[in-house]
mmCIF file of C-alpha atoms and ligand atoms in Angstrom:
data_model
loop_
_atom_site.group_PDB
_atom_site.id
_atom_site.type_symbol
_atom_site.label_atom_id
_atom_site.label_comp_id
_atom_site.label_asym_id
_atom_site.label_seq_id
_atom_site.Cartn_x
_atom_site.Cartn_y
_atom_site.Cartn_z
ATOM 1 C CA UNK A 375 126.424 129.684 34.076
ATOM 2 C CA UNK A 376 123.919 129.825 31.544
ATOM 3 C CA UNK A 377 122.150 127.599 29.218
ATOM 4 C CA UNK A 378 122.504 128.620 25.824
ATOM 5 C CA UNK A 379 125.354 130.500 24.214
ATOM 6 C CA UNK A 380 124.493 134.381 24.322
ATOM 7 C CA UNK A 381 126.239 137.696 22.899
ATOM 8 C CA UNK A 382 128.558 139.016 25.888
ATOM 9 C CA UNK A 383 126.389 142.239 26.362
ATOM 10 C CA UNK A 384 122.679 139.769 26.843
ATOM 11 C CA UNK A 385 124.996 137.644 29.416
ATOM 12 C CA UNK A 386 126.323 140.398 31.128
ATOM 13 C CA UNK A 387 122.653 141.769 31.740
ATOM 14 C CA UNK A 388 121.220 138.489 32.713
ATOM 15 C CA UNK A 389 124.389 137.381 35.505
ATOM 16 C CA UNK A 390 124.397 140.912 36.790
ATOM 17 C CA UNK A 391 122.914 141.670 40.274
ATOM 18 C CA UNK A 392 119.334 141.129 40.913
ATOM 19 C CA UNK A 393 116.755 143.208 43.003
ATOM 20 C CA UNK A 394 114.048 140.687 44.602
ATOM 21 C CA UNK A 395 110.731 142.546 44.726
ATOM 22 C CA UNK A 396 109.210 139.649 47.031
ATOM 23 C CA UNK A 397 110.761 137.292 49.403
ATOM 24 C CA UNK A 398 110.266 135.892 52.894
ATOM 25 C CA UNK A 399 113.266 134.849 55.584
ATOM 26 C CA UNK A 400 114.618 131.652 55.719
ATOM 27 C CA UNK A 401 114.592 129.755 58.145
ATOM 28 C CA UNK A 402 118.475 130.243 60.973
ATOM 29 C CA UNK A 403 117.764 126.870 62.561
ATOM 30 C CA UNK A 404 119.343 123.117 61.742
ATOM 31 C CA UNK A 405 116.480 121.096 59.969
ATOM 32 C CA UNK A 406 115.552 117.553 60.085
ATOM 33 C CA UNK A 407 114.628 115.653 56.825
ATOM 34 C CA UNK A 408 110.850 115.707 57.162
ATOM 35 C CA UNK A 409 110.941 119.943 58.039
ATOM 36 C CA UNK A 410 113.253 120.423 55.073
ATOM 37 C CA UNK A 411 110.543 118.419 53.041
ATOM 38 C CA UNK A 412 107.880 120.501 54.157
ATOM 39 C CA UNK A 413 109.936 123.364 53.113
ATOM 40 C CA UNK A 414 110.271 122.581 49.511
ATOM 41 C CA UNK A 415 106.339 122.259 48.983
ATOM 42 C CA UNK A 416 103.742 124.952 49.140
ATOM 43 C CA UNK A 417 101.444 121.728 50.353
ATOM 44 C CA UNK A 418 101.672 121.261 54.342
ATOM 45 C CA UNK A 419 101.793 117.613 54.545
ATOM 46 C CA UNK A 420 104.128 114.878 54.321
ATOM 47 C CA UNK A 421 104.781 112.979 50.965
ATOM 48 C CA UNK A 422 102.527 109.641 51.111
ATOM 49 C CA UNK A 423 104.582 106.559 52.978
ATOM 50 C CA UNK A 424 106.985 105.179 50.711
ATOM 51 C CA UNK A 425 107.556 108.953 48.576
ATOM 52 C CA UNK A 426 109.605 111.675 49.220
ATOM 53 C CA UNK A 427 108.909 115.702 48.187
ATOM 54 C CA UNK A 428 112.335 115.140 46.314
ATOM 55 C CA UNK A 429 110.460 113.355 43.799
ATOM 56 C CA UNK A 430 109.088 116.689 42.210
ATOM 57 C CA UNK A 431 110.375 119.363 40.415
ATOM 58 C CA UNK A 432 112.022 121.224 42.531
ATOM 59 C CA UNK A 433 113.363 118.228 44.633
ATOM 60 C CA UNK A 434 115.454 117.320 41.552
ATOM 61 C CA UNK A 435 116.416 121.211 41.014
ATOM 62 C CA UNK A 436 117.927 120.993 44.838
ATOM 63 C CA UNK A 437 120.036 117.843 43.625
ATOM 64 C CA UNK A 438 121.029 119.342 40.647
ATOM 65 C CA UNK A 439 121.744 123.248 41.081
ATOM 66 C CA UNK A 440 122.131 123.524 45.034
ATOM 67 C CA UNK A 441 124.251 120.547 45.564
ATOM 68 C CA UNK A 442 127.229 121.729 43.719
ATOM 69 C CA UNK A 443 126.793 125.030 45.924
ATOM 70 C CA UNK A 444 127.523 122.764 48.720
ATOM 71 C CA UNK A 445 130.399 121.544 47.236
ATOM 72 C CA UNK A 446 128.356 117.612 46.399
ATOM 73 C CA UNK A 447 128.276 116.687 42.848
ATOM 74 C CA UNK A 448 125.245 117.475 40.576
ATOM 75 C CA UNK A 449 122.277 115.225 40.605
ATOM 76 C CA UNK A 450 123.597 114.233 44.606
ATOM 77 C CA UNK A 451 120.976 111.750 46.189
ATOM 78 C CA UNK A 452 118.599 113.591 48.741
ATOM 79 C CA UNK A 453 120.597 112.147 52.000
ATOM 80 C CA UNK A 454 123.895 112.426 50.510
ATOM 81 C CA UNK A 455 122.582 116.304 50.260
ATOM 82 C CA UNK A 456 120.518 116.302 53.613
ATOM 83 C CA UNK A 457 124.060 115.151 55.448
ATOM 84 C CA UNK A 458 125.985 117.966 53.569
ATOM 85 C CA UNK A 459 123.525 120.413 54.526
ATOM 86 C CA UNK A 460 123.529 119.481 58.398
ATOM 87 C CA UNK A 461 127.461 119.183 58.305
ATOM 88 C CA UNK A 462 127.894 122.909 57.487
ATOM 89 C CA UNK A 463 125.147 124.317 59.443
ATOM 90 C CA UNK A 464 122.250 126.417 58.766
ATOM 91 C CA UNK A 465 124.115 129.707 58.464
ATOM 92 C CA UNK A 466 126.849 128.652 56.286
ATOM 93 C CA UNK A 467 124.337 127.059 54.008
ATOM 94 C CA UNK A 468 122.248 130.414 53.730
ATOM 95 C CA UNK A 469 124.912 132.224 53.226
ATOM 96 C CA UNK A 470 126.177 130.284 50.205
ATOM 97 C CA UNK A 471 123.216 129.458 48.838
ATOM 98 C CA UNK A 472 121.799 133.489 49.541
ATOM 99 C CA UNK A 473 125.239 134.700 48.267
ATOM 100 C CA UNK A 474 125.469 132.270 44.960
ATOM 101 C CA UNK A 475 121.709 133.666 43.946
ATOM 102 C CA UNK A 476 123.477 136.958 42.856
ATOM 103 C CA UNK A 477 120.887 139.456 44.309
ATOM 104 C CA UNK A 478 121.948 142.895 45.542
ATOM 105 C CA UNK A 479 118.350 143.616 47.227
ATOM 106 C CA UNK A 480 115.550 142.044 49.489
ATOM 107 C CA UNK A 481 112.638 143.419 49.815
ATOM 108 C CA UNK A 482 111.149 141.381 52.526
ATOM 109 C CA UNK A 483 107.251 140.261 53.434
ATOM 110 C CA UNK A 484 107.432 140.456 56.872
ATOM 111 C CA UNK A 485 103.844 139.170 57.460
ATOM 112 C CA UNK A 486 105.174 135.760 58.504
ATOM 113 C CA UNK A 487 107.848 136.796 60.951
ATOM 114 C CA UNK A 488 108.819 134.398 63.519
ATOM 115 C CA UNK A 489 111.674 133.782 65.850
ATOM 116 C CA UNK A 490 113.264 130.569 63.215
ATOM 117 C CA UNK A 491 113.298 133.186 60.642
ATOM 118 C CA UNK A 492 115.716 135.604 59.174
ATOM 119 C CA UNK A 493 114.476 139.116 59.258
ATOM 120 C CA UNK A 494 114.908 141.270 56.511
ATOM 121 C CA UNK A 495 118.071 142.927 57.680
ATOM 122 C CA UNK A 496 119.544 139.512 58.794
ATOM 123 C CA UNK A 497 118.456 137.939 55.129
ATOM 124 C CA UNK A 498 120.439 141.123 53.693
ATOM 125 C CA UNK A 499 123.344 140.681 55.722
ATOM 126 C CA UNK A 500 123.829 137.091 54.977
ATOM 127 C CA UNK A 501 123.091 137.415 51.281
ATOM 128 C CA UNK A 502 125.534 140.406 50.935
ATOM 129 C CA UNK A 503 122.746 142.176 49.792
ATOM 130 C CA UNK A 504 120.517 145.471 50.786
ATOM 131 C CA UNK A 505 116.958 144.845 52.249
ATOM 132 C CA UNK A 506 113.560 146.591 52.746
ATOM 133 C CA UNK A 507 110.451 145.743 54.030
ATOM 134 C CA UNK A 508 107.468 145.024 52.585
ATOM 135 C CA UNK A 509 104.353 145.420 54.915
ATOM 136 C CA UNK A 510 101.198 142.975 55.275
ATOM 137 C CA UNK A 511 98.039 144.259 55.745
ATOM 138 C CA UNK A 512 96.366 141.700 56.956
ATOM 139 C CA UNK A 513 99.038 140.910 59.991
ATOM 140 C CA UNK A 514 98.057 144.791 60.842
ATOM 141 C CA UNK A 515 94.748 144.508 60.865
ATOM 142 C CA UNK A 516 95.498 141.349 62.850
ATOM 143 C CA UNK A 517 97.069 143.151 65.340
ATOM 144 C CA UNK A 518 95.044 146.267 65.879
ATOM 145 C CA UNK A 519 92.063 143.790 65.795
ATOM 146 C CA UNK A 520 93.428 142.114 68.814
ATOM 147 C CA UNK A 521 93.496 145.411 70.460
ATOM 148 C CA UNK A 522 90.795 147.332 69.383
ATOM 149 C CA UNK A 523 87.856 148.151 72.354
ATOM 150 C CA UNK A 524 85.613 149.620 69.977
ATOM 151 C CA UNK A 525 84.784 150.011 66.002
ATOM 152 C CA UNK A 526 85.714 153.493 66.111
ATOM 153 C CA UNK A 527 88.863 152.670 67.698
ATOM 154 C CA UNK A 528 89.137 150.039 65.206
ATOM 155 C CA UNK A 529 88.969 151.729 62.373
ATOM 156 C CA UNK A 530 91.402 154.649 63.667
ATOM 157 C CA UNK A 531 94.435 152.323 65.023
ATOM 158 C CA UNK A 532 94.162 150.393 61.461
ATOM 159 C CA UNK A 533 94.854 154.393 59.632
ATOM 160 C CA UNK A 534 97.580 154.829 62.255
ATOM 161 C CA UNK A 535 98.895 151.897 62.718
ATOM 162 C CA UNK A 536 99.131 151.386 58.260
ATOM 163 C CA UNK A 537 100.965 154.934 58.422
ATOM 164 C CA UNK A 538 103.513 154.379 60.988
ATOM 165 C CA UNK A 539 104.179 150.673 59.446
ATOM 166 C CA UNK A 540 104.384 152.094 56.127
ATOM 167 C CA UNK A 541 106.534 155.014 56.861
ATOM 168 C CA UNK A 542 109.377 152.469 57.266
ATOM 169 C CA UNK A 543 108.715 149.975 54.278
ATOM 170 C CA UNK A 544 108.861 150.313 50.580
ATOM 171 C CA UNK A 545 105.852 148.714 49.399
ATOM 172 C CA UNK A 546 102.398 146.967 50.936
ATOM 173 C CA UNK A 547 101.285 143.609 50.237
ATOM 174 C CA UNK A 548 97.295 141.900 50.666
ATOM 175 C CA UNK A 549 96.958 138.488 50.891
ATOM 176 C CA UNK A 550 93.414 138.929 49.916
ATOM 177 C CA UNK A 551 93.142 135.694 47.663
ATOM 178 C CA UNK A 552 93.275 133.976 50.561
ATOM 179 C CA UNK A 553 91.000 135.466 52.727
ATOM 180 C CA UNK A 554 87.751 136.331 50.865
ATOM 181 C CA UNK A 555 88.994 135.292 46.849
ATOM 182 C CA UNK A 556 90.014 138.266 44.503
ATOM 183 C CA UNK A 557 86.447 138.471 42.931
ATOM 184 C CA UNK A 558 85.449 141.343 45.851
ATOM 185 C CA UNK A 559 82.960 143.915 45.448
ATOM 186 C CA UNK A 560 85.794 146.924 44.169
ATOM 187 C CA UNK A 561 83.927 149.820 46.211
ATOM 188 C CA UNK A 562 85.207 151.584 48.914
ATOM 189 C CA UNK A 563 82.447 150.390 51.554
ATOM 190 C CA UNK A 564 80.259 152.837 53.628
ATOM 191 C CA UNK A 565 81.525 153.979 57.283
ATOM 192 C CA UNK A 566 77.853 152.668 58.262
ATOM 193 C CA UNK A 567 78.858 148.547 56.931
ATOM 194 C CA UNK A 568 82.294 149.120 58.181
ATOM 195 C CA UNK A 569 81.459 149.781 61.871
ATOM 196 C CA UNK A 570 79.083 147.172 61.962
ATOM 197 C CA UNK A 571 81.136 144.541 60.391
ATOM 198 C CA UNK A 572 84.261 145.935 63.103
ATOM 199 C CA UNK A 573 81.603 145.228 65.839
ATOM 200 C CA UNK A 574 81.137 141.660 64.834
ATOM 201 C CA UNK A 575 84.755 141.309 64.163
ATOM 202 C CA UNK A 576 85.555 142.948 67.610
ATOM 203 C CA UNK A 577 83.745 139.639 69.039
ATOM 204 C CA UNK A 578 86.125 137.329 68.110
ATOM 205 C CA UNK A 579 89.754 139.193 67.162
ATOM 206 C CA UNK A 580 91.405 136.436 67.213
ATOM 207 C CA UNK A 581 89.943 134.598 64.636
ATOM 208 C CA UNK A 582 91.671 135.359 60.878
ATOM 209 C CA UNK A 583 90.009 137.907 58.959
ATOM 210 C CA UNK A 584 87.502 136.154 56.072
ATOM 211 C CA UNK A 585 85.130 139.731 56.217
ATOM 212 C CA UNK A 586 85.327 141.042 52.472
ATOM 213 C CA UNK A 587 84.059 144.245 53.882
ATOM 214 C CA UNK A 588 86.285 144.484 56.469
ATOM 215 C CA UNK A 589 89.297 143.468 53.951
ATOM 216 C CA UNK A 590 87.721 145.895 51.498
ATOM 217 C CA UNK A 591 88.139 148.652 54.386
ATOM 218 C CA UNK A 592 91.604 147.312 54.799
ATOM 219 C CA UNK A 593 92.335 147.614 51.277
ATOM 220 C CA UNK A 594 90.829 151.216 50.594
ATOM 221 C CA UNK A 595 92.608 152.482 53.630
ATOM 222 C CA UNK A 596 96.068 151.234 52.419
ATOM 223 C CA UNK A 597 95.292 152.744 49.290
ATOM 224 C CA UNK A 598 95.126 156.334 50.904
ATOM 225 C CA UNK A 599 98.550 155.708 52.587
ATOM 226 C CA UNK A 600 99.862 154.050 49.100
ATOM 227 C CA UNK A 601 98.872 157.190 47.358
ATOM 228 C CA UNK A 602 100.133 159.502 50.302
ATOM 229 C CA UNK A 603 103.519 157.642 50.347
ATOM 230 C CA UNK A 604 104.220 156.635 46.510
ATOM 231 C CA UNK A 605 104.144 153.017 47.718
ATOM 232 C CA UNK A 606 102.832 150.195 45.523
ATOM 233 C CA UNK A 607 100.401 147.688 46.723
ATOM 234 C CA UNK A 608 101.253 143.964 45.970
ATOM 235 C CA UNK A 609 98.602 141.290 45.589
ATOM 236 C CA UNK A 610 99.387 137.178 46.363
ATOM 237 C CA UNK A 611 97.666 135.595 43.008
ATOM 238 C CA UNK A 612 97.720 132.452 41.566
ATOM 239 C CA UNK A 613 99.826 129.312 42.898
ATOM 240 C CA UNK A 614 100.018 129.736 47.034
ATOM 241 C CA UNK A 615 99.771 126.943 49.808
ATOM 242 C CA UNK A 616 96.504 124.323 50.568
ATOM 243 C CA UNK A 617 94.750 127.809 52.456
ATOM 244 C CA UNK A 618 93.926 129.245 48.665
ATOM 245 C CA UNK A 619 91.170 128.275 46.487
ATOM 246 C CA UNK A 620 93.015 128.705 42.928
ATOM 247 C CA UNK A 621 90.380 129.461 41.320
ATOM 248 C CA UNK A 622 89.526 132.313 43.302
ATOM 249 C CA UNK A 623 93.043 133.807 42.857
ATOM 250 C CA UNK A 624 92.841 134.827 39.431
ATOM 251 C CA UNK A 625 94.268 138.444 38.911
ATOM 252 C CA UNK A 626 91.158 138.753 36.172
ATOM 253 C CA UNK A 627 88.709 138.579 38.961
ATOM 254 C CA UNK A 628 90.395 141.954 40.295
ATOM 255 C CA UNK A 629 90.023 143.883 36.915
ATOM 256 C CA UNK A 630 87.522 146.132 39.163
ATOM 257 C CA UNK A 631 89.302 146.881 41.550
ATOM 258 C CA UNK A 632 92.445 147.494 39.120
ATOM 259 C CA UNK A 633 90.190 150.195 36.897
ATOM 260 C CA UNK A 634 88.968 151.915 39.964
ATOM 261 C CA UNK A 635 92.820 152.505 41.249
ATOM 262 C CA UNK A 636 93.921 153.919 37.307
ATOM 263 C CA UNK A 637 92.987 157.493 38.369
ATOM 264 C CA UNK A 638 94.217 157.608 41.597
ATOM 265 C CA UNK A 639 97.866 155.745 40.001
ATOM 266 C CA UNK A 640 98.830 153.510 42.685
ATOM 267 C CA UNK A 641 100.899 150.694 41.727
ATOM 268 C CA UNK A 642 99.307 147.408 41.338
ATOM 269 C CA UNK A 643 102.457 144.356 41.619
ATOM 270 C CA UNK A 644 100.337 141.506 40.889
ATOM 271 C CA UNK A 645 102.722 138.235 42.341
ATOM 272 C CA UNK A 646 103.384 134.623 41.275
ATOM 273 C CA UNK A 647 100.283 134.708 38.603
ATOM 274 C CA UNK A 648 100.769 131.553 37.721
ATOM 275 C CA UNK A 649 99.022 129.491 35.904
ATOM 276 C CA UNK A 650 97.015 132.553 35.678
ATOM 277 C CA UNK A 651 100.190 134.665 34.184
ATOM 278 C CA UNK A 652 98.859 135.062 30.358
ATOM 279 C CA UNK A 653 95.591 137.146 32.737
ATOM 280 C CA UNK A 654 98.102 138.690 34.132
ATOM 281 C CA UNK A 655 99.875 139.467 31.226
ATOM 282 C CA UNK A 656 97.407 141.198 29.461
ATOM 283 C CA UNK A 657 96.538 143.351 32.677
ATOM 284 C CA UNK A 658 99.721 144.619 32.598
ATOM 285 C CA UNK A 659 99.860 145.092 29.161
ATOM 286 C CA UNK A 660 96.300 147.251 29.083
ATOM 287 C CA UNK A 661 96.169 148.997 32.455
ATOM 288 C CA UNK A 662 99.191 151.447 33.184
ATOM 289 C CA UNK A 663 99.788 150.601 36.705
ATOM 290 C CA UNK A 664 99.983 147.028 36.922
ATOM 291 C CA UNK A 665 103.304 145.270 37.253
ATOM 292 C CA UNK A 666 103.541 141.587 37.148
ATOM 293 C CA UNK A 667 106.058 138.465 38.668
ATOM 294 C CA UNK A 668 106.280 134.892 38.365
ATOM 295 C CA UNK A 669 108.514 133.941 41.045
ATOM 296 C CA UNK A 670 107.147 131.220 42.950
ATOM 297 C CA UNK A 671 106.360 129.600 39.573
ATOM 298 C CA UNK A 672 109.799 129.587 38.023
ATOM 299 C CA UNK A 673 111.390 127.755 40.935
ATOM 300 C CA UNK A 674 108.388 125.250 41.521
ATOM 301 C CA UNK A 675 107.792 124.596 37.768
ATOM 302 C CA UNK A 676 112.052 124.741 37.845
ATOM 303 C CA UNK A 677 112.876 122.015 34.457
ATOM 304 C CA UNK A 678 109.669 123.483 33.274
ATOM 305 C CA UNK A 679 110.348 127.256 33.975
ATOM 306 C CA UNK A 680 111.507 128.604 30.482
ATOM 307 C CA UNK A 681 107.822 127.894 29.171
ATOM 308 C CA UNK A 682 106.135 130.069 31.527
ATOM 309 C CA UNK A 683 108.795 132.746 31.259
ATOM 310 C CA UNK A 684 107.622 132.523 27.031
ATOM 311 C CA UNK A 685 104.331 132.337 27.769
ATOM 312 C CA UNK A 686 104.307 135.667 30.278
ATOM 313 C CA UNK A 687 106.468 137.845 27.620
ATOM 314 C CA UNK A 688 104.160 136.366 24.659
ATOM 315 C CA UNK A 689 102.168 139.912 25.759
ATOM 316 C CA UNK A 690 103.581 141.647 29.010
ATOM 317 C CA UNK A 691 105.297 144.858 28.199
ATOM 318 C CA UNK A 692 109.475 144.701 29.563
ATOM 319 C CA UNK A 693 108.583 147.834 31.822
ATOM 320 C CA UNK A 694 106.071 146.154 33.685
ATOM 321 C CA UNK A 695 107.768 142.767 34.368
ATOM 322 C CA UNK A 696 109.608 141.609 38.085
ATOM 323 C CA UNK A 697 112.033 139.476 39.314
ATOM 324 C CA UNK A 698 111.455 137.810 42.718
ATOM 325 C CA UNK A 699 112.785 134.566 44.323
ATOM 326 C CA UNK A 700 109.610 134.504 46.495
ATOM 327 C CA UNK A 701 112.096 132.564 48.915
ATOM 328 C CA UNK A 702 110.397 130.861 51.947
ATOM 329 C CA UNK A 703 111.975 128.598 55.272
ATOM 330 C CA UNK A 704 114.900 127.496 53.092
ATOM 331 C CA UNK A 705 117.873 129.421 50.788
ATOM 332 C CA UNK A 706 117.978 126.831 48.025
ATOM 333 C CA UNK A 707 114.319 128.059 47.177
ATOM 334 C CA UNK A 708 116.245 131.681 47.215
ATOM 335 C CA UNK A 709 119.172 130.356 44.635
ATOM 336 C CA UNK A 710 116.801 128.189 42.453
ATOM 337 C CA UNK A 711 114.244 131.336 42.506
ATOM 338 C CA UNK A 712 117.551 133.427 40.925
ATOM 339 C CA UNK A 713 119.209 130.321 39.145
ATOM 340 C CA UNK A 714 115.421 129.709 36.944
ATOM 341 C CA UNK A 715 114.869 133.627 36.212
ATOM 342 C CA UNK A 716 118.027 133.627 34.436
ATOM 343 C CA UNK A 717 117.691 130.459 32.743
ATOM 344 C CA UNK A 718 114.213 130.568 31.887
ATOM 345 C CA UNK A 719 114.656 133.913 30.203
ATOM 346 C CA UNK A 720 118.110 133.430 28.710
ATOM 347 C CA UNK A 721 116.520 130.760 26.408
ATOM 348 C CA UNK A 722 113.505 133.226 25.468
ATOM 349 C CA UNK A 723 116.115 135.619 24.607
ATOM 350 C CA UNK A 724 118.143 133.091 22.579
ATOM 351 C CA UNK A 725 114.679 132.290 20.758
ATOM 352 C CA UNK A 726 114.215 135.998 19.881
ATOM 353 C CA UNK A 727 117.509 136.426 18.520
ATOM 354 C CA UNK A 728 117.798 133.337 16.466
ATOM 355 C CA UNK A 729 114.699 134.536 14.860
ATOM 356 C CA UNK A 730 115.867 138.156 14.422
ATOM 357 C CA UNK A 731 112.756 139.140 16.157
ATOM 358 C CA UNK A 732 114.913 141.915 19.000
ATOM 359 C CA UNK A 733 118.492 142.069 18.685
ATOM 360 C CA UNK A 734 121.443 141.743 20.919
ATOM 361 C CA UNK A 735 120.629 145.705 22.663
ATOM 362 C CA UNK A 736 117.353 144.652 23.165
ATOM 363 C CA UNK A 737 117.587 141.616 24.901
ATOM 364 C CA UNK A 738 120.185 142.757 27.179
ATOM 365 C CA UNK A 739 117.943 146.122 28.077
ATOM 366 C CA UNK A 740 115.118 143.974 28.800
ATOM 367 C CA UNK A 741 116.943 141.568 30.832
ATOM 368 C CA UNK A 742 117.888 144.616 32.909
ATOM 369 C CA UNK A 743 114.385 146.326 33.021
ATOM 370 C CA UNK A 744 113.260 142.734 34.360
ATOM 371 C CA UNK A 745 115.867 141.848 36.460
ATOM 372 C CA UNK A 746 116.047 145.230 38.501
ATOM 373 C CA UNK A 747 115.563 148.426 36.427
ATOM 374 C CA UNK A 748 111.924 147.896 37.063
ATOM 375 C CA UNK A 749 112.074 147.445 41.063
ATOM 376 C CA UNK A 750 114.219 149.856 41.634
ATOM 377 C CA UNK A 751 112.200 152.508 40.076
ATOM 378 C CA UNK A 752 108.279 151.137 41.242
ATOM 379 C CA UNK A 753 109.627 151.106 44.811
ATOM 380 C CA UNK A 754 111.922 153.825 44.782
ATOM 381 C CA UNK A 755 114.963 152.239 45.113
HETATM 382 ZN ZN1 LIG B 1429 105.409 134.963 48.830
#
């Protein structure tokens, strides 16, 4: 179902199959109310006394787009819902609500794997769908840190460590924004800093990596396996849970690190943008390897959703657009990811061709290059 009337050949390319560049698992186990609530916010606390996270924008999306999946009227009140979902159990759910998305691949961000979650092969199984791994550096260097007896050592587990992880994935992902902001020096940094940054790190491994010249080591050595493998590197920017500072997540502040990667042409999938997607736009549109997604936005933003989607393709060339659910913990953010992407950018395409700006082969090429053409042939697919 779409929202606006379309020519058959722009509604055939916008219902058929999508590839998700970026998701996480969901989570296999029966959830109370207050862990489904934390589910459906990228904030980690409970709505104030009195309020409910169903009082947002995606709450109401749930009510109205994931209820009928559950066989509930539209608009169904959150408990009315919350009983449904318990009554068929967790895997029936994510298997409706993973099947009803219509995507044919996962490609997975394994970086927050844990026993309540689907893996990547489970989330393809259930969805009906293919599914490939994306690796996370910073869970790597996480684990080689904890391991590591010496800088040296350090710095050779990370190189093969990166190599064997990436031999089996499709892409590589930083969560950099998080850890030390995007505005890092772009430079590869000297063995001399490294080893001496590795030595304080080596004193307390356990602790989460905040170094920028240790993540700038991280980064520069993925790079060399990127390049080696054909793999593109994705970057978290923009929107993200109560760890980021925003500001610091704007794709602009990487514009150095961007140029310095042009000549060596490793892919640069900048992800979620928002409300830094026009930067991002323009990135994409001026540098020749940078790719760009507004996942998490679309299903967060949900009623709202078609205005970013406008916004983004006022300047982003169609080749270097994504689709991704950015799924997390629960399906419906998986069918509402799908179920906004195709809205969102049905009425954009409905704009354009009211106002003879692309016509009917246009829109329905671009809603392919968008809603898979692209994936499929950044990663390899
Ligand atoms: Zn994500």
């Amino acid at each position: 179902m779409l929202p606006v009337d379309l020519p058959d050949a722009v509604r055939e390319a916008l219902l058929a199959p999508l590839v998700d560049h970026h998701c996480h698992g969901v989570r296999r186990d029966e959830l109370s109310r207050a862990q489904f609530e934390l589910l459906i916010t990228e904030g980690s606390t409970p709505a104030p006394p009195g309020t409910t996270h169903f009082d947002t924008p995606i709450g109401a999306a749930i009510r109205r787009w994931c209820a009928p999946v559950l066989d509930l009227d539209p608009h169904a009140p959150p408990a009315v819902y919350l009983a449904r979902r318990a009554e068929l159990g967790a895997g029936e759910v994510n298997r409706r609500l993973l099947e009803a998305s219509g995507i044919v691949a996962f490609l997975v961000d394994t970086g927050l794997e844990a026993p309540e979650l689907l893996s990547a092969a489970e989330m393809g199984r259930h969805g009906g769908a293919a599914a490939d791994e994306i690796v996370r550096l910073e869970q790597i260097e996480q684990d080689v840190a904890e391991t590591a007896r010496a800088a040296v050592d350090y710095m050779d587990s990370l190189a093969e460590e990166l190599t064997a992880r990436a031999a089996r994935a499709v892409g590589l992902k930083s969560i950099a924004a998080y850890r030390c902001g995007l505005d890092f020096d772009p430079a590869r940094p000297s063995r001399g800093s490294v080893i001496a940054a590795a030595n304080r790190r080596l004193g307390d491994p356990k602790r989460r990596l905040t170094d920028p010249i240790l993540i700038r080591h991280l980064l520069w050595t993925a790079v060399d396996v990127a390049r080696e493998r054909g793999l593109p590197m994705q970057f978290h920017t923009g929107y993200g849970d109560t760890d980021l500072y925003l500001n610091r997540a704007d794709p602009a502040l990487m514009t150095g690190f961007i140029r310095s990667l042009q000549p060596i042409g490793v892919p640069i999938i900048l992800l979620h943008c928002y409300p830094y997607h026009r930067q991002a736009a323009y990135l994409a549109a001026v540098f020749p390897h940078v790719y760009v997604d507004v996942g998490l936005a679309l299903t967060y933003t949900a009623a709202g959703s078609a205005r970013i989607m406008a916004e983004l393709l006022e300047l982003v060339p169609f080749h270097k657009q994504m689709f991704s659910s950015d799924c997390y913990g629960v399906a419906e953010t998986c069918h509402l990811g799908a179920l906004y992407f195709r809205h969102s950018l049905a009425r954009v395409l409905r704009t354009r061709l009211d106002d003879d700006e692309w016509n009917a082969t246009d829109c329905a090429r671009i809603a392919h290059m968008i809603g898979s053409g692209n994936a499929r042939r950044v990663y390899r697919l």
